[in-house]
Coordinates of C-alpha atoms in Angstrom, one line a residue:
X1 CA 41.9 -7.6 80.4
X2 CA 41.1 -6.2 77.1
X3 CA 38.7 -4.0 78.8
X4 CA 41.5 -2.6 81.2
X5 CA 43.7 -2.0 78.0
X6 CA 41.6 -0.1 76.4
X7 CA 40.9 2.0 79.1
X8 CA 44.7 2.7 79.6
X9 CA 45.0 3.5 76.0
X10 CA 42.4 6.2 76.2
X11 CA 43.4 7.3 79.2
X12 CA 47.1 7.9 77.9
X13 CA 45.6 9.7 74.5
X14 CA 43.1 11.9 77.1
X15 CA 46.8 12.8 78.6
X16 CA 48.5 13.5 75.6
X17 CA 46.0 16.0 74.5
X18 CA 45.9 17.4 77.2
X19 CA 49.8 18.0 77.0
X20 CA 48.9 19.5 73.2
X21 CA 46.5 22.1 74.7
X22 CA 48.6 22.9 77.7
X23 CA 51.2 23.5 75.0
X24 CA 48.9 25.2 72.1
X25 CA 47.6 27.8 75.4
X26 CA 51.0 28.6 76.7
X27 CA 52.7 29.1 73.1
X28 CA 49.7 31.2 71.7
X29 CA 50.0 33.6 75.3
X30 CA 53.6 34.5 73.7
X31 CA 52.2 36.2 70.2
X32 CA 50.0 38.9 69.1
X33 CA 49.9 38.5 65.9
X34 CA 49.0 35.8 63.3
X35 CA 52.7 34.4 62.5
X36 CA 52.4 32.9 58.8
X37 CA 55.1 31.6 57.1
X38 CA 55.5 29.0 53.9
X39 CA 57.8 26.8 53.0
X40 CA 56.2 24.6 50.0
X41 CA 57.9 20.6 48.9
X42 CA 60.3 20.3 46.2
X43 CA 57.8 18.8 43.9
X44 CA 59.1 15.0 43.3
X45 CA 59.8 15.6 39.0
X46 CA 61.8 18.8 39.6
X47 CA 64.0 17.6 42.5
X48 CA 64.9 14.4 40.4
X49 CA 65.6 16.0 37.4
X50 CA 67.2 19.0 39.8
X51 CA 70.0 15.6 40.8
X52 CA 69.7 14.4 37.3
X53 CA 71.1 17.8 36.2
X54 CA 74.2 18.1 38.6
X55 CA 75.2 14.7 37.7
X56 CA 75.2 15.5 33.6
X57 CA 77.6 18.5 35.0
X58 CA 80.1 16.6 37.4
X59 CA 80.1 14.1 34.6
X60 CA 81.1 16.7 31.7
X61 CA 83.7 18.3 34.6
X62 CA 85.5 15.3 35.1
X63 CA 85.5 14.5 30.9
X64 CA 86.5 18.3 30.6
X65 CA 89.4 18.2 33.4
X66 CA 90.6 14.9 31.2
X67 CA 90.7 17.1 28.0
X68 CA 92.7 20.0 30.0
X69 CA 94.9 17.0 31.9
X70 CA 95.9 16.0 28.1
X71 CA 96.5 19.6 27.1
X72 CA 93.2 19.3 24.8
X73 CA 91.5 21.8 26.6
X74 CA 92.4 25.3 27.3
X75 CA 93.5 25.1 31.1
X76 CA 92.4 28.5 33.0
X77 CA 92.3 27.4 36.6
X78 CA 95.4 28.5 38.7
X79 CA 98.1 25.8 38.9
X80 CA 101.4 25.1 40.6
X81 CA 104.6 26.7 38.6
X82 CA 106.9 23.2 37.3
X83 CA 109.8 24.0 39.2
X84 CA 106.7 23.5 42.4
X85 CA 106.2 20.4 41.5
X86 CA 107.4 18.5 44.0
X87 CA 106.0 21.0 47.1
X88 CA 102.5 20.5 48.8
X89 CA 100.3 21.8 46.6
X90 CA 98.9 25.0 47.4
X91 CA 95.8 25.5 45.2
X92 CA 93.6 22.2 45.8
X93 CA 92.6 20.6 42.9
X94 CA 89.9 19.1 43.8
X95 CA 88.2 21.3 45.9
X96 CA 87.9 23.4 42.9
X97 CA 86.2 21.2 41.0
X98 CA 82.9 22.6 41.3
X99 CA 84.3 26.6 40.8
X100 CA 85.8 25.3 37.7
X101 CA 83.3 23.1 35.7
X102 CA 79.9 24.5 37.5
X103 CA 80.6 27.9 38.7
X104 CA 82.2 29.5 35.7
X105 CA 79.2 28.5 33.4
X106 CA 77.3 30.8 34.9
X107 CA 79.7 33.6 36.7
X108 CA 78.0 35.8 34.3
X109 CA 75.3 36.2 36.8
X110 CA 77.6 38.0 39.5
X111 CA 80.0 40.3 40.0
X112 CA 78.6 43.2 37.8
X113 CA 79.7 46.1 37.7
X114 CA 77.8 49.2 38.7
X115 CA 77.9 52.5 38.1
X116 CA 75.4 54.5 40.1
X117 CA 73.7 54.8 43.0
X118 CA 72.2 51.2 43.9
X119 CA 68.6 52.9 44.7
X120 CA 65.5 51.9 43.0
X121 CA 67.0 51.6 39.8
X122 CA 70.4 51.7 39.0
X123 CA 72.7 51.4 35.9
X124 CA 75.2 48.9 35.1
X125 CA 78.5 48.4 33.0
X126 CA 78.2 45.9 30.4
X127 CA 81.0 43.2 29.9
X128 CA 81.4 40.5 27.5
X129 CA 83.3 36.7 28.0
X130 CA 85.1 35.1 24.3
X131 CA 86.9 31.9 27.0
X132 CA 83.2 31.1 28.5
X133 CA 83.3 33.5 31.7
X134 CA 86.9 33.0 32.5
X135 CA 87.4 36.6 31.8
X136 CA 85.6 39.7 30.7
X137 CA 85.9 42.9 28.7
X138 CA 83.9 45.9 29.5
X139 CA 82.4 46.9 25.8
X140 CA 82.4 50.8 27.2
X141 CA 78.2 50.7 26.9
X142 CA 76.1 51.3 29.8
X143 CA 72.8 49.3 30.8
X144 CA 70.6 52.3 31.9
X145 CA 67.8 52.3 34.3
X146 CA 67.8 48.5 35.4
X147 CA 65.0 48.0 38.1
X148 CA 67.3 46.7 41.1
X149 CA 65.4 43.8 42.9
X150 CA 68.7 42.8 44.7
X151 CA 69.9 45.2 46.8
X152 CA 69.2 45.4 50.6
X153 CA 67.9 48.9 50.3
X154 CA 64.8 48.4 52.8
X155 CA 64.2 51.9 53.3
X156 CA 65.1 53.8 49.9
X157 CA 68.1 55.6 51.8
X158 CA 70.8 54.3 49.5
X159 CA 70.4 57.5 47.3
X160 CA 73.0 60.2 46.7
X161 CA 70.2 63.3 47.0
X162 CA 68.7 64.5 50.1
X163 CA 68.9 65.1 53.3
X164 CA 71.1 62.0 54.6
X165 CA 73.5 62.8 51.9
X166 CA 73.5 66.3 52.1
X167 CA 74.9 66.0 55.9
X168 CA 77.0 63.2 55.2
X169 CA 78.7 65.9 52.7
X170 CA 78.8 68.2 55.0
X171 CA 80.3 65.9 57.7
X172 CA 82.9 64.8 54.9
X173 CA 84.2 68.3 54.4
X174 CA 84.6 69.0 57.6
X175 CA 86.2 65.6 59.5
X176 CA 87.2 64.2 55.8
X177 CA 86.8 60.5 54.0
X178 CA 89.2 58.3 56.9
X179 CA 90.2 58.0 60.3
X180 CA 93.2 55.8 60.4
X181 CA 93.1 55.1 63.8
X182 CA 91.3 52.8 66.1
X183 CA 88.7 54.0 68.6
X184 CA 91.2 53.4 71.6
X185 CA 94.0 55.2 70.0
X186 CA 93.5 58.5 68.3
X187 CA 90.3 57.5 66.3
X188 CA 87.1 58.1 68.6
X189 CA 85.2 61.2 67.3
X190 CA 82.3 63.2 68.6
X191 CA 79.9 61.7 66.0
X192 CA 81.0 58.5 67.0
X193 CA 79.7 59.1 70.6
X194 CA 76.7 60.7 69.2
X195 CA 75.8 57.4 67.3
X196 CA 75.9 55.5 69.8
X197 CA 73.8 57.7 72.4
X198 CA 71.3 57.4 68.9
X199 CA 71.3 53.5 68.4
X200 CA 70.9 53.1 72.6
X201 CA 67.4 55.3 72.1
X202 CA 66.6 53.8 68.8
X203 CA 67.2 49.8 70.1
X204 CA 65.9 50.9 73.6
X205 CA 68.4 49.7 75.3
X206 CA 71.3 51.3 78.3
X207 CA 74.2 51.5 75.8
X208 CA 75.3 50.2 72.0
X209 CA 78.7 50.0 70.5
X210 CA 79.4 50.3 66.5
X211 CA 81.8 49.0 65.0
X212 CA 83.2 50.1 61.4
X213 CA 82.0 46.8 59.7
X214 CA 79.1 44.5 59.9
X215 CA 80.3 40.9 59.4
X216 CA 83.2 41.4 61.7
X217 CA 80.5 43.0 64.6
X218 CA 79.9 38.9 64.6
X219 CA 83.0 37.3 64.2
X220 CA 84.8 39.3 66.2
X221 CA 82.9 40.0 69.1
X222 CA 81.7 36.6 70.3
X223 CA 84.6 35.0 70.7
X224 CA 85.1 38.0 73.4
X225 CA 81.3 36.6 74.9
X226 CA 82.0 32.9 75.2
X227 CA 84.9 30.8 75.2
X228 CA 86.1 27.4 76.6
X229 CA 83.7 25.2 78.4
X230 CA 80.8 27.2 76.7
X231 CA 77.9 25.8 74.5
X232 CA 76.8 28.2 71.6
X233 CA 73.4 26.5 70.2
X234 CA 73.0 28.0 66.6
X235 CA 70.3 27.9 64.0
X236 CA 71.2 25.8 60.9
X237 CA 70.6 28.7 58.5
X238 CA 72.6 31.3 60.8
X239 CA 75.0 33.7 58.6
X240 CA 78.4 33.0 58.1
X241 CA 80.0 35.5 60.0
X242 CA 77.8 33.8 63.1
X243 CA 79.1 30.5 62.1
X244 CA 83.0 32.2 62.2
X245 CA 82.7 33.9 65.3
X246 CA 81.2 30.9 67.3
X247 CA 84.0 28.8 66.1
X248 CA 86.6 31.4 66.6
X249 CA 85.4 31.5 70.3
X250 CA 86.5 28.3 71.0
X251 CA 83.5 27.1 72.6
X252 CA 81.3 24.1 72.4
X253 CA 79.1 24.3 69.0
X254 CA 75.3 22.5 68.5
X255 CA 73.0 23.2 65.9
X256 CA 69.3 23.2 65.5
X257 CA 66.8 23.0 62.9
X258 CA 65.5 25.9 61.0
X259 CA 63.2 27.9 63.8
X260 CA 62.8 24.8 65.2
X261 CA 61.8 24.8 68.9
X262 CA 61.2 21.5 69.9
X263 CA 65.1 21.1 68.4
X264 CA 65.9 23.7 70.2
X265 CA 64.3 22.9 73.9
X266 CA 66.0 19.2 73.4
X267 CA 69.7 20.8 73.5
X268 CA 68.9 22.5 76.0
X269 CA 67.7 19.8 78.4
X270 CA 69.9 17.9 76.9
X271 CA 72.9 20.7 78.0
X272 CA 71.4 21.2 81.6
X273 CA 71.3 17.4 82.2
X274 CA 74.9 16.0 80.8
X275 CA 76.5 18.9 81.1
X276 CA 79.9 19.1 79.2
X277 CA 81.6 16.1 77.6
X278 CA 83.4 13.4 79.8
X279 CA 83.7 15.6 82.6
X280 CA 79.4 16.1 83.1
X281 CA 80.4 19.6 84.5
X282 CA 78.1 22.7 84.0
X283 CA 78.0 24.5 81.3
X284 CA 79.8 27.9 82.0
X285 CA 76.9 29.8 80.0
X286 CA 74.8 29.1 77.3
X287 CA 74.4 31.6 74.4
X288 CA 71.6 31.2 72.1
X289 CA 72.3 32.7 68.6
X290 CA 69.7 33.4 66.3
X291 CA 68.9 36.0 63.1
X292 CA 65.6 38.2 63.3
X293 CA 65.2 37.7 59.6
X294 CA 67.5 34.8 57.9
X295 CA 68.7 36.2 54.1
X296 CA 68.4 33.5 52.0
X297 CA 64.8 31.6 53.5
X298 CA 63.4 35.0 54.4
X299 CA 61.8 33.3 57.2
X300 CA 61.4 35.3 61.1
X301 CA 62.9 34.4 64.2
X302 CA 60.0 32.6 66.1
X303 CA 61.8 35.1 69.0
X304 CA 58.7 34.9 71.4
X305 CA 59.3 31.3 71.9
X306 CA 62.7 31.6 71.9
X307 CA 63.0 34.4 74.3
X308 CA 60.4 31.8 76.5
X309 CA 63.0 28.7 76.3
X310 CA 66.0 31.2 77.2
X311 CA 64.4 32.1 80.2
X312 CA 62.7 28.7 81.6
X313 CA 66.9 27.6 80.9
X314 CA 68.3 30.4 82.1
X315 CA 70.7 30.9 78.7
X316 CA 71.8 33.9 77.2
X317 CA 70.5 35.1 73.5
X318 CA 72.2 36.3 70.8
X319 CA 69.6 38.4 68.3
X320 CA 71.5 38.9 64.5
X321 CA 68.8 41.7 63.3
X322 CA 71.1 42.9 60.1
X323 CA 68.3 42.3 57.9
X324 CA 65.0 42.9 60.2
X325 CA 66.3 46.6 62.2
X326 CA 64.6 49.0 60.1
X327 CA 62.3 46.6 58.2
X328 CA 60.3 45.3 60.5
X329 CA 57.7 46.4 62.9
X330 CA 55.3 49.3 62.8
X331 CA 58.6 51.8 63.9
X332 CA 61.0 50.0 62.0
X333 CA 62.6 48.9 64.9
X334 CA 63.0 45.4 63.9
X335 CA 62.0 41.9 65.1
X336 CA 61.5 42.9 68.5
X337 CA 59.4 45.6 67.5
X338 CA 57.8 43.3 64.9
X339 CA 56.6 40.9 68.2
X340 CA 55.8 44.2 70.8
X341 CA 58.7 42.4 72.8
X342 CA 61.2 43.8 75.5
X343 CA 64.5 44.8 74.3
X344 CA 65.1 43.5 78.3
X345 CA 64.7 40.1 77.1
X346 CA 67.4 39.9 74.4
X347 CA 71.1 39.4 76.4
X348 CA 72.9 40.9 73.0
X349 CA 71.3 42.9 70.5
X350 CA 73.3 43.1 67.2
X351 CA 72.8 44.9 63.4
X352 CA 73.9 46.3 60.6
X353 CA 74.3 49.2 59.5
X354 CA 74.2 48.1 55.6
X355 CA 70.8 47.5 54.5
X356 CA 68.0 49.8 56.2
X357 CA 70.2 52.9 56.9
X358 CA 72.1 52.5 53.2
X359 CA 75.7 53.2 55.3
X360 CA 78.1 50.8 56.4
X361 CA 79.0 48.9 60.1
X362 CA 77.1 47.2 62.7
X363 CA 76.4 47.7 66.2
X364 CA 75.6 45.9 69.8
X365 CA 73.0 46.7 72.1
X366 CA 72.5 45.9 75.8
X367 CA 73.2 46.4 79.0
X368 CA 76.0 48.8 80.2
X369 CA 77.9 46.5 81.6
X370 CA 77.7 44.3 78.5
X371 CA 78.9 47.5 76.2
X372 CA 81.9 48.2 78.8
X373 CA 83.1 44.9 78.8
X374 CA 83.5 45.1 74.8
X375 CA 84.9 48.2 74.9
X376 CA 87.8 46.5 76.5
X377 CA 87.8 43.1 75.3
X378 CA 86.6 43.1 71.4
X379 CA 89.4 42.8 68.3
X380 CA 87.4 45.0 66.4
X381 CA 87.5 47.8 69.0
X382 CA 90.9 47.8 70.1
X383 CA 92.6 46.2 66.4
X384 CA 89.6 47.6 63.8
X385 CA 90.0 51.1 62.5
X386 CA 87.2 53.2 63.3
X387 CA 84.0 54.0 61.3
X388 CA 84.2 57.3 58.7
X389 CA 82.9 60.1 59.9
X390 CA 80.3 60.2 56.4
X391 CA 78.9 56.8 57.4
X392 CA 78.3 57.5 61.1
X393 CA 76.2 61.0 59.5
X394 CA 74.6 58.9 57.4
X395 CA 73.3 56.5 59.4
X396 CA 72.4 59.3 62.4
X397 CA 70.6 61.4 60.0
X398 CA 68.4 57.6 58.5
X399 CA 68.0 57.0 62.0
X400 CA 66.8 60.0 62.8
X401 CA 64.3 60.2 60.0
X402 CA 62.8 56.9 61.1
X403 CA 62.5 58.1 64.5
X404 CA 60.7 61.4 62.8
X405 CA 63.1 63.3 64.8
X406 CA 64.1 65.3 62.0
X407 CA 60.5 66.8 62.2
X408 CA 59.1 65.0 58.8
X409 CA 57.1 61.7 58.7
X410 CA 59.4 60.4 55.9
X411 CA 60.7 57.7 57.6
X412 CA 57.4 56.1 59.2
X413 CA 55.9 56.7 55.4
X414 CA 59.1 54.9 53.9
X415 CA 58.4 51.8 56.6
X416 CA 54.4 51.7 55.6
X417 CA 55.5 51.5 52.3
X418 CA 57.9 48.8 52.4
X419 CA 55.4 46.5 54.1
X420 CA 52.6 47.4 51.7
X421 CA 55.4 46.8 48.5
X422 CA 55.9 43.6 50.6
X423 CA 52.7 42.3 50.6
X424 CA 51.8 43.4 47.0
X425 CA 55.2 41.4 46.0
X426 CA 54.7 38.3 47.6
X427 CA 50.8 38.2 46.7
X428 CA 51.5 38.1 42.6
X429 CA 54.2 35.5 42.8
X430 CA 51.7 33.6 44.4
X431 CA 48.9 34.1 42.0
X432 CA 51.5 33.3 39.2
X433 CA 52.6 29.9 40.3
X434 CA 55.6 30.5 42.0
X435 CA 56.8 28.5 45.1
X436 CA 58.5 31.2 47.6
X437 CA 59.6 31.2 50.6
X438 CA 59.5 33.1 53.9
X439 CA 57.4 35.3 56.1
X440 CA 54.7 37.0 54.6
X441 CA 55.9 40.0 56.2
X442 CA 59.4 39.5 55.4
X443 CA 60.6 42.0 52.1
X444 CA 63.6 39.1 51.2
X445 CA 61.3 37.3 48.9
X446 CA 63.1 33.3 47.2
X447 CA 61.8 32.2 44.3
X448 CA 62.8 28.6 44.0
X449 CA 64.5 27.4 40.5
X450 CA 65.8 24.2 41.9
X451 CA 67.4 23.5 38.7
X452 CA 71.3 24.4 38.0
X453 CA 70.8 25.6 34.6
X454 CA 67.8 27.9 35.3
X455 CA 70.2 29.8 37.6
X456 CA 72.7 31.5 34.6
X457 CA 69.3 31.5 32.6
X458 CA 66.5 33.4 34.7
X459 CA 69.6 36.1 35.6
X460 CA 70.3 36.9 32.1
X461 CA 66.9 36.7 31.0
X462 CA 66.1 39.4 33.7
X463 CA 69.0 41.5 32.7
X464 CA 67.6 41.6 29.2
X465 CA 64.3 42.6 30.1
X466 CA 66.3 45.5 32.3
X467 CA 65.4 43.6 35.8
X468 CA 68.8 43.3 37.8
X469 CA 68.1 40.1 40.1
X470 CA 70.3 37.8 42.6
X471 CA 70.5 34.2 41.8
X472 CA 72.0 31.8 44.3
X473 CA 72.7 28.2 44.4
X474 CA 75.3 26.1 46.3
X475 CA 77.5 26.4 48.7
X476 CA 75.1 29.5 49.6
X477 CA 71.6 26.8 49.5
X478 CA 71.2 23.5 49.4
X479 CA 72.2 22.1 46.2
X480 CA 69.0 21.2 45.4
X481 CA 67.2 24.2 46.7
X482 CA 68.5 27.4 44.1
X483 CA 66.7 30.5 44.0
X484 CA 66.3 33.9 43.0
X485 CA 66.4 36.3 45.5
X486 CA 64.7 39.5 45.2
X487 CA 64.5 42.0 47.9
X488 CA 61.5 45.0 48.0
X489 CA 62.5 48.4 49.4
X490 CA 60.2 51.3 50.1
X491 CA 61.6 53.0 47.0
X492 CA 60.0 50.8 44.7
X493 CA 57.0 52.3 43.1
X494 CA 53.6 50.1 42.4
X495 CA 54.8 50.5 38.8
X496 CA 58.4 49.4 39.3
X497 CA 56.9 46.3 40.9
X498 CA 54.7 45.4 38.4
X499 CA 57.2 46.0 35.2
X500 CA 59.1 43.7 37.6
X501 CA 56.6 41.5 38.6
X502 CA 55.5 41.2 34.5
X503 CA 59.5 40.1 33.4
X504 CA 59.2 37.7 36.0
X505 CA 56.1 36.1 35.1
X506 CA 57.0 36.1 31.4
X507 CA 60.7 34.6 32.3
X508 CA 58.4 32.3 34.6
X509 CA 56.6 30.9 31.4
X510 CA 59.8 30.7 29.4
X511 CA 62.0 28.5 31.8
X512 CA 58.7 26.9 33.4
X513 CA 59.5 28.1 36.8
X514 CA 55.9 28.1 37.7
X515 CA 55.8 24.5 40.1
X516 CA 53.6 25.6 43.0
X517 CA 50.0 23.4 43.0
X518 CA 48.8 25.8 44.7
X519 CA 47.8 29.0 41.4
X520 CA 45.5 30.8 43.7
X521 CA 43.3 33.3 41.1
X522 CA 43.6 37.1 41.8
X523 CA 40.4 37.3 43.8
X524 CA 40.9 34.5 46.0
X525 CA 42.9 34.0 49.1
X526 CA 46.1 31.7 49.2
X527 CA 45.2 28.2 49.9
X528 CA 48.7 26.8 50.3
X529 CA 50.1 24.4 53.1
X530 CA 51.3 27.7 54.1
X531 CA 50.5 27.1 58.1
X532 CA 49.4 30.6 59.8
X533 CA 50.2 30.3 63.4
X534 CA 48.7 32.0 66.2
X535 CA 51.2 31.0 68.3
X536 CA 50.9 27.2 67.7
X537 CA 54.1 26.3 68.2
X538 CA 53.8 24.1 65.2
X539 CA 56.4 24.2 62.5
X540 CA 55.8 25.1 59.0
X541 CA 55.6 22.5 56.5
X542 CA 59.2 21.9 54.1
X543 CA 60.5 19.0 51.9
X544 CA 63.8 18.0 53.5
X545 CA 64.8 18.0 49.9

């Protein structure tokens, strides 16, 4: 008996390894690249302390809205008028509990004004707060040359000197500044057809549509996709103009985990066997929605493996590349290009014209069919008004230099130099201490603070040292997962990015940001629980803190 037990047992594990390397083979067929991404724990000190610190602040907000209750306190926040009084409130009090007791302490750190071009370095208007950030006064100095590490300028095309905006002059002078008409009425222009002939070629696909801007390309087109008795199954981390636009639709909404695929492949069963709710009907499609690069993790679509799962279910994918078209891949031509996959494969391609191509708008890609169908059917075609002529010549003349079909090799030097900045970048964090997240190829690099009051601090320390960063905590992370976010673009020079890279290390020290266990030495390789997949299929490692 024990015998025959034993043997079962072994047999079984014999099977289930088998089932691993089945699994390992088929995954690692879909990549041709090493596919490394870390996500490093929350150190146990720092994420109690990170709790211990939000509940000093709700503790002090709730003693400070007593002293404002009692007229002891100076109330700023917007309240109902007396003769109101008795109508349904329409400013909810406590809903803005955390704006006004954690939020203002440090709305220092956003909103600043600028007042140049937001290239490589840019210069800002300083402002001054005597009622602790309820309002400001601009003192009339400006902050000159302040390295910008926050703006999604991928490619160095946000600039106001050659050629892009010499045309987009040009263009202005001759079509002017607006439309102020929609593309079915009296607003569809010649460079509006030309675009979109350009983004087809660029994407590789039969048609593309733009749309005059890029959060409501999302929220307004797929509720014209999907509908009533459809399932949308959505990353976690998917942007919010994703999130409106699937629940705008009306349809069925499931998420999964973070690039997660085993999360993934269980909805879908799970959708293919039950069906919908109580009536165990069919779906009437599925629609996959996914980001190529996600902002605030600056982690990569695992889109081979997705792209597998779509087809073995027979769903339809939605591909956000706002922040991967023009960053990515050896042309620049985003995730897809990133992977050497078929633009076939992808059901809906959408961007953004607003990072890589320093313009405004977004656009969809597919098949003809798909692009007719939205002409017709989408609020932001037949409501929206169209896209400025300028913008469409600016992003057809930064297209067309990353094609190199304005007859330079400025744009495939601007995407080399991204991805070396890129590396560079996320290399010296490393050796310094840091924990960041992401891709290693991905130029939206987080630095974790965890802590609330290191968000206010590392941003102004940054701004003194003339380093303009983003900081971001909750509702935009996880409130115990804060960050700064820096993003590299091509027009960073090696010396920007170590000026940069020095302010950060010595603002590091000061605030003692510095909680990887992982300080890997100049010379050495990273040694981190950073997992480098070859197509594994395995899932990178991250505290669910």
């Amino acid at each position: 008996m024990k015998t025959s037990a034993k043997c079962k047992a072994v047999v079984k594990l014999m099977l289930l390894l088998l089932q691993i390397q089945n699994h390992v083979t088929c995954n690692g067929a879909l990549y041709n690249r090493p596919f490394s991404e870390s996500f490093e724990e929350t150190p146990m000190l720092v994420a109690v302390l990170t709790y211990m610190g939000y509940g000093i602040l709700t503790l002090f907000g709730y003693l400070r809205d007593f002293l404002r209750e009692w007229k002891i306190e100076k109330c700023h926040v917007a309240q109902e008028r007396e003769e109101q009084r008795d109508f349904v409130p329409l400013y909810q009090d406590f809903e803005n509990f955390y704006t006004r007791n954690l939020y203002m302490r440090i709305r220092d750190s956003w909103n600043r004004p600028i007042c140049s071009v937001p290239g490589a370095k840019m210069d800002l208007v300083e402002r001054v707060s005597h009622d602790y950030n309820w309002t400001f006064e601009y003192t009339g100095k400006v902050i000159k040359d302040v390295i910008n590490m926050g703006s999604y300028n991928y490619l160095g095309f946000a600039e106001n000197m050659g050629y892009c905006a010499d045309a987009a002059a040009d263009v202005t002078m001759k079509y002017g500044i607006g439309v102020s008409s929609t593309r079915q009425e009296m607003g569809n222009l010649d460079k509006h057809e030309e675009l979109e002939m350009l983004v087809a070629k660029f994407l590789g696909v039969e048609a593309s549509m733009v749309f005059g801007m890029g959060f409501a390309t999302n929220s307004m087109n797929i509720p014209a996709l999907t509908g009533k008795g459809c399932l949308i199954l959505s990353d976690e981390l998917n942007h919010a103009s994703l999130v409106l636009g699937a629940r705008l639709s009306g349809s069925t909404i499931r998420v999964f985990k973070h690039n997660n695929m085993q999360s993934l492949e269980k909805l879908l069963r799970d959708a293919i066997v039950h069906g919908q709710p109580r009536t165990h009907r069919p779906w009437k499609k599925i629609l996959i929605v996914v980001e190529g690069i996600y902002s605030m993790e600056g982690s990569v679509v695992r889109l081979p493996e997705v792209i597998a799962l779509k087809k073995k279910y027979k769903a339809y994918l939605y591909l956000d590349e706002a922040h991967s078209i023009g960053a990515l891949g050896p042309r620049g031509r985003g995730v897809l290009d990133y992977f050497g996959l078929d633009p076939e494969d992808v059901d809906v391609l959408m961007g953004t014209f607003t990072k890589s191509f320093g313009a405004a708008g977004g656009y969809i890609g597919g098949k003809k069919e798909l692009i007719d169908y939205l002409r017709a059917q989408s609020h932001s075609a037949v409501y929206a008004t169209s896209m400025s002529s300028p913008v469409a010549e600016q992003i057809i003349t930064s297209m067309k230099c990353i094609m190199g079909e304005d007859g330079t090799t400025i744009g495939r030097e601007r995407i080399q130099q991204l991805a070396e900045n890129t590396t560079y970048f996320r290399r010296r964090l490393r050796e310094m201490g840091f924990i960041i997240y992401g891709n290693n190829d991905s130029p939206v690099v987080p630095v974790m603070l965890y802590m609330p009051a290191k968000i206010g601090a590392f941003g102004r320390e940054m701004l003194k040292r003339n380093i303009g960063v983003v900081v971001v905590g909750f509702p935009a992370t996880p409130i115990i997962e804060s960050r700064a976010r820096f993003c590299v673009s091509a027009a960073h020079t090696k010396e920007m990015l170590d000026v940069a890279l020095s302010a950060i290390s010595e603002v590091g020290d000061l605030l003692q940001m510095k909680y990887s266990k992982y300080r890997a030495l100049p010379s050495q390789d990273w040694p981190s629980d950073e997992t480098s997949y070859e197509g594994t299929g395995n899932q990178g490692t991250r505290s669910p803190m």
